[in-house]
Each structure stands twice: as C-alpha cells, then as structure tokens.
Coordinates of N, CA, C and O in Angstrom, one line a residue:
M287 N 18.7 37.2 6.7 CA 17.4 37.3 5.8 C 16.6 36.0 5.9 O 17.2 34.8 6.0
K288 N 15.3 36.3 6.1 CA 14.3 35.0 6.2 C 14.0 34.4 4.7 O 13.5 35.5 4.1
T289 N 14.1 33.1 4.7 CA 13.4 32.7 3.5 C 12.2 32.0 3.8 O 12.2 31.1 4.8
T290 N 11.5 31.8 3.0 CA 10.1 30.9 3.0 C 10.1 30.1 1.9 O 10.7 30.4 0.8
I291 N 9.5 29.1 2.0 CA 8.9 28.2 1.2 C 7.7 28.4 0.5 O 6.6 28.5 1.3
S292 N 7.4 28.6 -0.7 CA 6.1 28.9 -1.3 C 5.3 27.6 -1.7 O 6.1 26.7 -2.4
T293 N 4.4 27.5 -1.5 CA 3.4 26.5 -1.8 C 2.1 26.9 -2.5 O 1.6 27.9 -2.1
R294 N 1.6 26.0 -3.4 CA 0.5 26.5 -4.2 C -0.5 25.6 -3.5 O -0.4 24.5 -3.3
A295 N -1.7 26.2 -3.9 CA -3.1 25.3 -3.5 C -3.1 24.2 -4.1 O -3.0 24.1 -5.6
M296 N -3.2 22.7 -3.6 CA -3.3 21.7 -4.2 C -4.8 21.5 -4.9 O -5.7 21.8 -4.3
P297 N -4.8 21.0 -6.2 CA -6.2 20.9 -6.7 C -7.1 19.7 -6.2 O -6.5 18.8 -5.6
R298 N -8.2 20.1 -6.4 CA -9.0 19.1 -5.5 C -9.2 17.8 -5.9 O -9.2 16.9 -5.5
S299 N -8.7 17.9 -7.4 CA -8.5 16.2 -7.9 C -7.5 15.5 -7.2 O -7.6 14.1 -7.2
V300 N -6.4 16.0 -6.9 CA -5.2 15.3 -6.1 C -5.8 14.9 -4.6 O -5.7 13.9 -4.3
R301 N -6.5 15.7 -4.1 CA -7.2 15.4 -2.6 C -8.4 14.4 -3.1 O -8.2 13.5 -2.0
V302 N -8.8 14.4 -4.0 CA -9.9 13.3 -4.3 C -9.1 12.0 -4.4 O -9.7 10.9 -3.9
L303 N -8.1 12.2 -5.0 CA -7.4 10.6 -5.4 C -6.6 10.2 -4.1 O -6.7 8.9 -3.7
A304 N -6.1 11.1 -3.2 CA -5.6 10.8 -2.0 C -7.0 10.3 -1.0 O -6.5 9.3 -0.6
A305 N -7.9 10.7 -1.1 CA -9.0 10.3 -0.4 C -9.4 8.7 -0.9 O -9.7 7.8 0.0
L306 N -9.4 8.5 -2.1 CA -9.4 7.3 -2.6 C -8.3 6.2 -2.2 O -8.7 5.1 -1.8
G307 N -7.2 6.8 -2.1 CA -5.7 6.0 -1.7 C -6.2 5.7 -0.1 O -5.9 4.5 0.6
I308 N -6.8 6.6 0.7 CA -7.1 6.4 1.9 C -8.2 5.0 2.3 O -7.9 4.3 2.8
A309 N -9.3 5.5 1.5 CA -10.3 4.3 1.5 C -9.6 2.9 0.9 O -9.8 1.6 1.4
W310 N -8.9 3.1 -0.4 CA -8.1 1.7 -0.8 C -7.3 1.0 0.7 O -7.4 -0.1 0.9
N311 N -6.5 1.9 1.0 CA -5.5 1.1 2.2 C -6.4 1.0 3.4 O -5.9 0.0 3.9
A312 N -7.4 1.5 3.9 CA -8.2 1.0 5.0 C -8.8 -0.2 4.6 O -8.8 -1.1 5.5
F313 N -9.2 -0.6 3.3 CA -9.7 -1.9 3.1 C -8.5 -2.9 3.2 O -8.5 -4.0 3.4
G314 N -7.1 -2.4 2.7 CA -6.0 -3.3 3.0 C -5.5 -3.7 4.4 O -5.2 -4.5 4.6
A315 N -5.9 -2.6 5.2 CA -5.8 -2.8 6.8 C -6.7 -3.9 7.3 O -6.4 -4.8 8.0
V316 N -7.9 -4.0 6.5 CA -8.8 -5.0 7.1 C -8.4 -6.5 6.6 O -8.4 -7.3 7.3
Q317 N -8.0 -6.4 5.3 CA -7.4 -7.6 4.6 C -6.1 -8.1 5.4 O -5.9 -9.3 5.7
W318 N -5.1 -7.1 5.9 CA -4.1 -7.5 6.6 C -4.2 -8.2 8.0 O -3.7 -9.3 8.3
S319 N -5.3 -7.6 8.7 CA -5.7 -7.8 10.0 C -6.1 -9.2 9.8 O -6.1 -10.1 10.8
G320 N -7.2 -9.7 8.6 CA -7.6 -10.7 8.4 C -6.8 -12.0 8.3 O -6.6 -13.2 8.5
Q321 N -5.5 -11.7 7.6 CA -4.3 -12.5 7.4 C -3.5 -12.7 8.7 O -3.0 -14.2 9.1
A322 N -3.2 -11.6 9.5 CA -2.2 -11.5 10.3 C -2.7 -12.2 11.3 O -1.9 -13.0 12.1
F323 N -4.1 -12.4 11.8 CA -4.6 -12.9 13.1 C -5.4 -13.9 13.1 O -5.9 -14.5 14.1
A324 N -5.8 -14.6 11.8 CA -6.4 -15.8 11.4 C -5.8 -16.7 11.8 O -4.7 -17.0 11.3
S325 N -6.4 -17.8 12.4 CA -6.0 -19.1 12.3 C -6.0 -19.7 11.2 O -7.3 -19.7 10.5
P326 N -5.8 -21.1 10.8 CA -5.8 -22.0 9.7 C -7.4 -22.2 9.5 O -7.9 -22.3 8.5
A327 N -8.2 -22.7 10.7 CA -9.5 -23.0 10.7 C -10.4 -21.9 10.4 O -11.3 -22.0 9.5
V328 N -10.0 -20.5 10.8 CA -10.8 -19.3 10.3 C -10.6 -19.3 8.7 O -11.3 -18.9 8.1
L329 N -9.4 -19.4 8.2 CA -8.9 -19.1 6.8 C -9.7 -20.2 6.2 O -10.3 -19.8 4.8
V330 N -9.9 -21.5 6.6 CA -10.7 -22.2 5.8 C -12.1 -21.9 5.7 O -12.9 -21.9 4.6
A331 N -12.8 -21.4 6.8 CA -14.0 -21.0 6.9 C -14.4 -19.9 5.8 O -15.5 -19.5 5.4
K332 N -13.3 -19.0 5.7 CA -13.4 -17.8 4.7 C -13.4 -18.2 3.3 O -13.3 -17.5 2.4
G333 N -13.0 -19.7 3.1 CA -13.0 -20.1 1.7 C -11.8 -20.8 1.2 O -11.6 -21.2 0.0
M334 N -10.7 -20.6 1.9 CA -9.4 -21.1 1.6 C -9.3 -22.9 1.6 O -10.3 -23.1 2.5
T335 N -8.5 -23.4 0.9 CA -8.6 -24.8 1.0 C -7.8 -25.2 2.3 O -7.0 -24.1 2.9
P336 N -7.7 -26.3 2.9 CA -6.9 -26.7 4.0 C -5.5 -26.3 3.5 O -4.6 -26.0 4.6
A337 N -5.1 -26.8 2.5 CA -3.6 -26.6 2.1 C -3.2 -25.1 1.9 O -1.9 -24.9 2.3
Q338 N -4.2 -24.3 1.3 CA -3.9 -22.8 1.2 C -4.0 -22.5 2.6 O -3.0 -21.4 3.0
A339 N -4.8 -22.6 3.4 CA -4.7 -22.1 4.9 C -3.2 -22.6 5.4 O -2.9 -21.6 6.6
A340 N -3.0 -23.9 5.4 CA -1.7 -24.3 6.2 C -0.7 -23.6 5.6 O 0.3 -23.0 6.1
L341 N -0.5 -23.0 4.1 CA 0.4 -22.3 3.7 C 0.7 -21.1 4.3 O 1.7 -20.5 4.6
Y342 N -0.6 -20.1 4.3 CA -0.6 -18.9 5.0 C -0.2 -18.9 6.4 O 0.5 -18.0 6.8
A343 N -0.5 -20.0 7.2 CA -0.4 -20.0 8.6 C 1.3 -20.4 8.7 O 2.0 -19.8 9.7
A344 N 1.8 -21.0 7.9 CA 3.6 -21.1 7.7 C 4.4 -20.1 7.1 O 5.5 -20.0 7.3
L345 N 3.7 -19.0 6.6 CA 4.5 -18.2 6.3 C 5.3 -17.4 7.2 O 4.9 -17.2 8.2
P346 N 6.6 -16.9 6.5 CA 7.6 -16.5 7.5 C 6.8 -14.9 8.0 O 6.3 -14.2 7.4
G347 N 7.3 -14.6 9.2 CA 6.9 -13.3 9.8 C 7.4 -12.3 8.9 O 6.3 -11.1 9.1
W348 N 8.5 -12.1 8.5 CA 8.9 -10.8 7.6 C 7.8 -10.6 6.5 O 7.5 -9.3 6.3
M349 N 7.2 -11.6 6.1 CA 6.0 -11.2 5.0 C 4.6 -10.8 5.6 O 4.1 -9.6 4.8
T350 N 4.4 -11.0 6.8 CA 3.6 -10.1 7.5 C 3.7 -8.8 7.9 O 3.0 -7.7 7.8
I351 N 5.1 -8.6 8.0 CA 5.5 -7.5 8.4 C 5.6 -6.3 7.2 O 5.1 -5.1 7.2
V352 N 6.2 -7.0 5.8 CA 6.2 -6.1 4.7 C 4.8 -5.9 4.5 O 4.5 -4.7 3.7
F353 N 3.9 -6.7 4.5 CA 2.3 -6.6 4.2 C 2.0 -5.3 5.1 O 1.1 -4.3 4.6
A354 N 2.4 -5.1 6.2 CA 1.8 -4.0 7.1 C 2.6 -2.8 6.8 O 1.8 -2.0 6.7
I355 N 3.9 -2.9 6.3 CA 4.3 -1.7 5.8 C 3.6 -1.2 4.6 O 3.6 -0.1 4.4
G356 N 3.3 -2.1 3.8 CA 2.6 -1.7 2.4 C 1.6 -1.1 2.9 O 1.0 0.0 2.4
V357 N 0.7 -1.5 3.7 CA -0.7 -1.1 4.0 C -0.8 0.1 4.6 O -1.2 0.9 4.4
F358 N -0.1 0.2 5.8 CA -0.2 1.1 6.8 C 0.8 2.5 6.3 O 0.6 3.5 6.7
G359 N 1.8 2.1 5.4 CA 2.9 3.1 4.9 C 1.6 3.8 3.7 O 1.6 5.0 3.6
G360 N 0.9 3.1 3.1 CA -0.2 3.6 2.2 C -1.1 4.4 2.6 O -1.5 5.4 2.3
L361 N -1.5 3.9 3.9 CA -2.7 4.7 4.6 C -2.2 6.0 5.2 O -2.7 7.1 4.8
A362 N -0.9 6.0 5.7 CA -0.4 7.1 6.3 C -0.1 8.1 5.0 O -0.2 9.4 5.1
G363 N 0.5 7.7 4.1 CA 1.1 8.5 2.9 C -0.2 9.1 2.3 O 0.0 10.4 1.9
S364 N -1.2 8.2 2.0 CA -2.4 8.8 1.5 C -3.0 10.1 2.4 O -3.5 11.1 1.9
L365 N -3.2 9.8 3.7 CA -3.6 10.9 4.6 C -2.6 12.0 4.6 O -3.0 13.3 4.4
L366 N -1.1 11.6 4.6 CA -0.5 13.0 4.5 C -0.4 14.1 3.2 O -0.4 14.8 3.1
L367 N -0.7 13.0 2.2 CA -1.0 13.6 0.7 C -2.4 14.6 0.9 O -2.1 15.6 0.3
A368 N -3.4 13.8 1.3 CA -4.5 14.5 1.4 C -4.4 16.0 2.1 O -5.2 17.1 1.7
I369 N -3.5 16.0 3.4 CA -3.4 17.3 3.9 C -2.3 18.1 3.5 O -1.8 19.0 4.0
G370 N -1.5 17.6 2.4 CA -0.6 18.2 1.6 C 0.8 18.4 2.4 O 1.5 19.3 2.3
R371 N 1.2 17.4 2.9 CA 2.5 17.2 3.9 C 3.6 16.3 3.0 O 3.4 15.4 2.2
R372 N 4.5 16.9 2.6 CA 5.8 16.3 1.9 C 6.2 14.9 2.6 O 6.6 14.0 1.8
A373 N 5.9 14.6 3.8 CA 6.2 13.5 4.4 C 5.4 12.2 3.7 O 5.9 11.0 3.7
A374 N 4.4 12.5 2.9 CA 3.7 11.6 2.2 C 4.8 10.8 1.2 O 4.6 9.5 0.9
L375 N 5.7 11.3 0.6 CA 6.7 10.9 -0.2 C 7.7 9.8 0.4 O 7.5 8.6 0.0
T376 N 7.8 9.9 1.5 CA 8.5 8.8 2.4 C 7.4 7.6 2.6 O 7.7 6.4 2.5
A377 N 6.4 8.0 3.0 CA 5.5 6.8 3.5 C 4.7 6.1 2.4 O 5.0 4.9 2.5
L378 N 4.9 6.7 1.3 CA 4.3 6.2 0.0 C 5.3 5.3 -0.7 O 5.1 4.2 -1.0
G379 N 6.6 5.8 -0.6 CA 7.8 5.0 -0.9 C 8.0 4.0 -0.1 O 8.2 2.8 -0.6
M380 N 7.7 3.9 1.2 CA 8.0 2.8 2.1 C 6.9 1.6 1.9 O 7.2 0.7 1.7
S381 N 5.7 2.2 1.5 CA 4.5 1.2 1.1 C 5.0 0.4 0.0 O 4.5 -0.6 -0.1
L382 N 5.0 1.2 -1.1 CA 5.5 0.5 -2.4 C 6.7 -0.7 -2.2 O 6.5 -1.8 -2.7
L383 N 7.8 -0.3 -1.4 CA 8.8 -1.2 -1.1 C 8.3 -2.4 -0.4 O 8.6 -3.5 -0.8
G384 N 7.3 -2.0 0.6 CA 6.7 -3.3 1.3 C 5.8 -4.1 0.3 O 6.1 -5.5 0.5
Y385 N 5.2 -3.5 -0.5 CA 4.4 -4.4 -1.6 C 5.2 -5.2 -2.5 O 5.1 -6.3 -2.7
I386 N 6.5 -4.6 -3.1 CA 7.2 -5.2 -3.9 C 7.9 -6.4 -3.1 O 8.0 -7.5 -3.6
A387 N 8.4 -6.2 -1.7 CA 8.9 -7.2 -0.8 C 7.9 -8.4 -0.8 O 8.1 -9.6 -0.6
L388 N 6.5 -8.1 -0.6 CA 5.5 -8.9 -0.4 C 5.1 -9.7 -1.8 O 5.2 -11.0 -1.9
F389 N 5.5 -9.0 -2.9 CA 5.5 -9.8 -4.3 C 6.5 -10.9 -4.5 O 6.0 -12.0 -4.7
V390 N 7.3 -10.5 -3.9 CA 8.8 -11.3 -4.1 C 8.7 -12.7 -3.1 O 9.0 -13.7 -3.5
G391 N 8.0 -12.3 -1.8 CA 7.8 -13.3 -1.0 C 6.7 -14.2 -1.5 O 6.9 -15.4 -1.2
D392 N 5.5 -13.5 -2.0 CA 4.6 -14.5 -2.7 C 5.2 -15.4 -3.7 O 4.9 -16.6 -3.8
I393 N 6.0 -15.1 -4.5 CA 6.8 -16.1 -5.7 C 7.8 -17.0 -4.6 O 7.4 -18.2 -4.8
V394 N 8.5 -16.7 -3.8 CA 9.4 -17.6 -3.2 C 8.9 -18.4 -2.3 O 9.2 -19.7 -2.3
E395 N 7.7 -18.1 -1.6 CA 7.0 -18.9 -0.8 C 5.9 -19.9 -1.4 O 5.4 -20.6 -0.6
G396 N 5.8 -19.9 -2.6 CA 4.7 -20.4 -3.1 C 3.5 -20.2 -3.1 O 2.7 -20.9 -3.5
V397 N 3.2 -18.8 -2.8 CA 1.9 -18.3 -2.7 C 1.2 -18.3 -3.8 O -0.1 -18.7 -4.2
F398 N 1.8 -17.6 -4.8 CA 1.1 -17.6 -6.2 C 0.8 -19.0 -6.7 O 0.0 -19.4 -7.4
A399 N 1.7 -19.8 -6.7 CA 1.4 -21.5 -7.1 C 0.2 -21.9 -6.3 O -0.3 -22.6 -7.0
A400 N 0.2 -21.5 -5.3 CA -0.9 -22.2 -4.4 C -2.2 -21.6 -4.6 O -3.3 -22.0 -4.7
F401 N -2.3 -20.3 -4.8 CA -3.5 -19.5 -5.2 C -3.7 -19.0 -6.5 O -4.9 -18.9 -6.8
G402 N -2.7 -19.1 -7.5 CA -3.1 -19.1 -8.8 C -3.1 -17.7 -9.6 O -2.7 -16.7 -8.8
L403 N -3.5 -17.6 -10.7 CA -3.2 -16.3 -11.3 C -4.1 -15.2 -10.7 O -3.8 -13.8 -10.6
P404 N -5.1 -15.4 -10.3 CA -6.1 -14.5 -9.6 C -5.5 -13.6 -8.6 O -5.4 -12.3 -8.4
H405 N -4.8 -14.5 -7.7 CA -4.3 -14.0 -6.5 C -3.0 -12.8 -6.9 O -2.7 -11.7 -6.3
M406 N -2.1 -13.4 -8.1 CA -1.0 -12.7 -8.5 C -1.6 -11.4 -9.4 O -1.1 -10.3 -9.1
L407 N -2.9 -11.5 -10.0 CA -3.3 -10.2 -10.5 C -3.8 -9.3 -9.5 O -3.4 -8.1 -9.6
V408 N -4.3 -9.8 -8.5 CA -4.7 -8.6 -7.4 C -3.4 -8.0 -6.5 O -3.3 -7.0 -6.5
L409 N -2.2 -8.8 -6.5 CA -1.1 -8.1 -6.0 C -0.6 -7.5 -6.9 O 0.1 -6.2 -6.6
M410 N -0.5 -7.7 -8.4 CA -0.1 -6.6 -9.4 C -0.7 -5.5 -9.3 O -0.4 -4.3 -9.5
I411 N -2.0 -5.4 -9.0 CA -3.0 -4.3 -9.0 C -2.5 -3.3 -7.6 O -2.4 -2.0 -7.8
V412 N -2.3 -4.1 -6.6 CA -1.9 -3.4 -5.5 C -0.5 -2.8 -5.7 O -0.5 -1.4 -5.5
V413 N 0.4 -3.3 -6.4 CA 1.6 -2.7 -6.7 C 1.5 -1.6 -7.6 O 2.0 -0.3 -7.1
A414 N 0.6 -1.6 -8.5 CA 0.2 -0.6 -9.2 C -0.4 0.7 -8.6 O 0.1 1.9 -9.0
I415 N -1.2 0.5 -8.1 CA -2.0 1.7 -7.1 C -0.9 2.2 -6.4 O -0.8 3.5 -6.2
A416 N 0.0 1.6 -5.5 CA 1.0 2.1 -4.8 C 2.0 2.8 -5.6 O 2.4 3.8 -5.2
T417 N 2.2 2.3 -6.6 CA 3.1 3.1 -7.7 C 2.3 4.4 -8.0 O 3.2 5.5 -8.0
G418 N 1.2 4.2 -8.3 CA 0.5 5.4 -8.8 C 0.3 6.5 -7.8 O 0.5 7.7 -7.8
L419 N 0.1 6.0 -6.3 CA 0.1 7.2 -5.2 C 1.5 7.8 -4.8 O 1.2 8.8 -4.9
L420 N 2.6 7.0 -5.1 CA 3.9 7.5 -5.1 C 4.1 8.5 -6.1 O 4.5 9.8 -6.0
L421 N 3.8 8.3 -7.3 CA 4.0 9.2 -8.4 C 3.0 10.3 -8.4 O 3.5 11.4 -8.9
L422 N 1.9 10.3 -7.9 CA 1.1 11.3 -7.3 C 1.7 12.3 -6.6 O 1.7 13.7 -6.7
A423 N 2.2 11.7 -5.6 CA 2.7 12.6 -4.6 C 4.0 13.4 -5.1 O 4.5 14.5 -4.6
L424 N 4.9 12.6 -5.9 CA 6.0 13.2 -6.5 C 5.7 14.5 -7.3 O 6.3 15.5 -7.4
H425 N 4.5 14.2 -8.1 CA 3.9 15.4 -9.1 C 3.5 16.3 -8.2 O 4.0 17.6 -8.5
A426 N 2.8 16.2 -7.0 CA 2.6 17.0 -6.3 C 3.5 18.0 -5.4 O 3.7 19.1 -5.4
D427 N 4.5 17.2 -5.1 CA 6.0 18.0 -4.9 C 6.6 18.6 -5.7 O 7.1 19.8 -5.4
R428 N 6.5 18.2 -7.0 CA 7.2 18.9 -8.0 C 6.4 20.3 -8.4 O 7.2 21.2 -8.8
R429 N 5.1 20.3 -8.0 CA 4.3 21.5 -8.3 C 4.2 22.3 -7.2 O 3.4 23.5 -7.1
A430 N 5.1 21.9 -6.0 CA 4.9 22.7 -5.1 C 3.8 22.7 -4.3 O 3.1 23.9 -3.7
W431 N 3.0 21.7 -4.2 CA 1.7 21.5 -3.7 C 1.8 21.0 -2.0 O 0.9 20.8 -1.4
L432 N 3.0 20.4 -1.9 CA 3.3 19.9 -0.6 C 4.2 20.8 0.5 O 5.1 21.6 -0.3
R433 N 3.9 20.8 1.6 CA 4.8 21.5 2.4 C 5.4 20.7 3.6 O 4.9 19.8 3.9

C-alpha cells in the first residue's frame, strides 16, 4: 500500500514573512562580511573607536563562525520556508543556535561592555527575529504547509 503525505497550501502571509526573513538575513550577510573581512583600519573608518576595532580584530574565530551560522542558516531557512520545505526547521534552528552562541560570546569577550547597550539591543532583536522565524516554521509544519 502506498502512503502519501498530504500538505495544505501555505497562506500568503507566511510567504510574505519568509520573504521578509530573506531580506533581513541578506542584510545580515552584508553585516557579517563587513565584520569577517574588515581590517581594524576599515572598522575605524566605519565609525568604531580604535579600541573597539582592536577588540573586533582580536575576537576568536569561533565567533565569526557562529555569526555565519546565524546569518546563512537564517537566509537558507527563510528561503526554504518560502518554498514550503520542512528543511527550513533545521536551518532556522541552527540559525537561532548560532545567534545564541554569538550573544554568549559577546558577553564573554567583552563586546557588550565595549559597545554598550545599543549593540546588546540589536543582538537581542536579532535573536528575537531568529526565534520568530523558527516558531513560524514550526507553526507551518504543524499546519502541514511544509513538505
């Protein structure tokens, strides 16, 4: 006997939110590349103090990696959600874990202390958006909108 998995049509609102997730994470990819490949002199030219630029340049490599996981996991997950694929769950879950690890790293490495409350608030918003995208994908999966 052949079994089939039934999926229902995903509402346009979910696709719109996924598209916003794509745009948000594309912006994040630009931010990541600006951090991952910039020299301290470039960072100072972009408005950081020399001390802040030196801190960024000295961050351990794992922080750049988890930032990349957050950004590119979110980008892939949002794309997968937009086309109704269940793999979005894994990608968005990895994205959230990457951003949580980045948040912890920013605490441990003194980034929040060097950049202050605005930087912390931005990363809190990033974590909240990553959480929202994952919850949206979980909701879509429960509604059988993903295949």
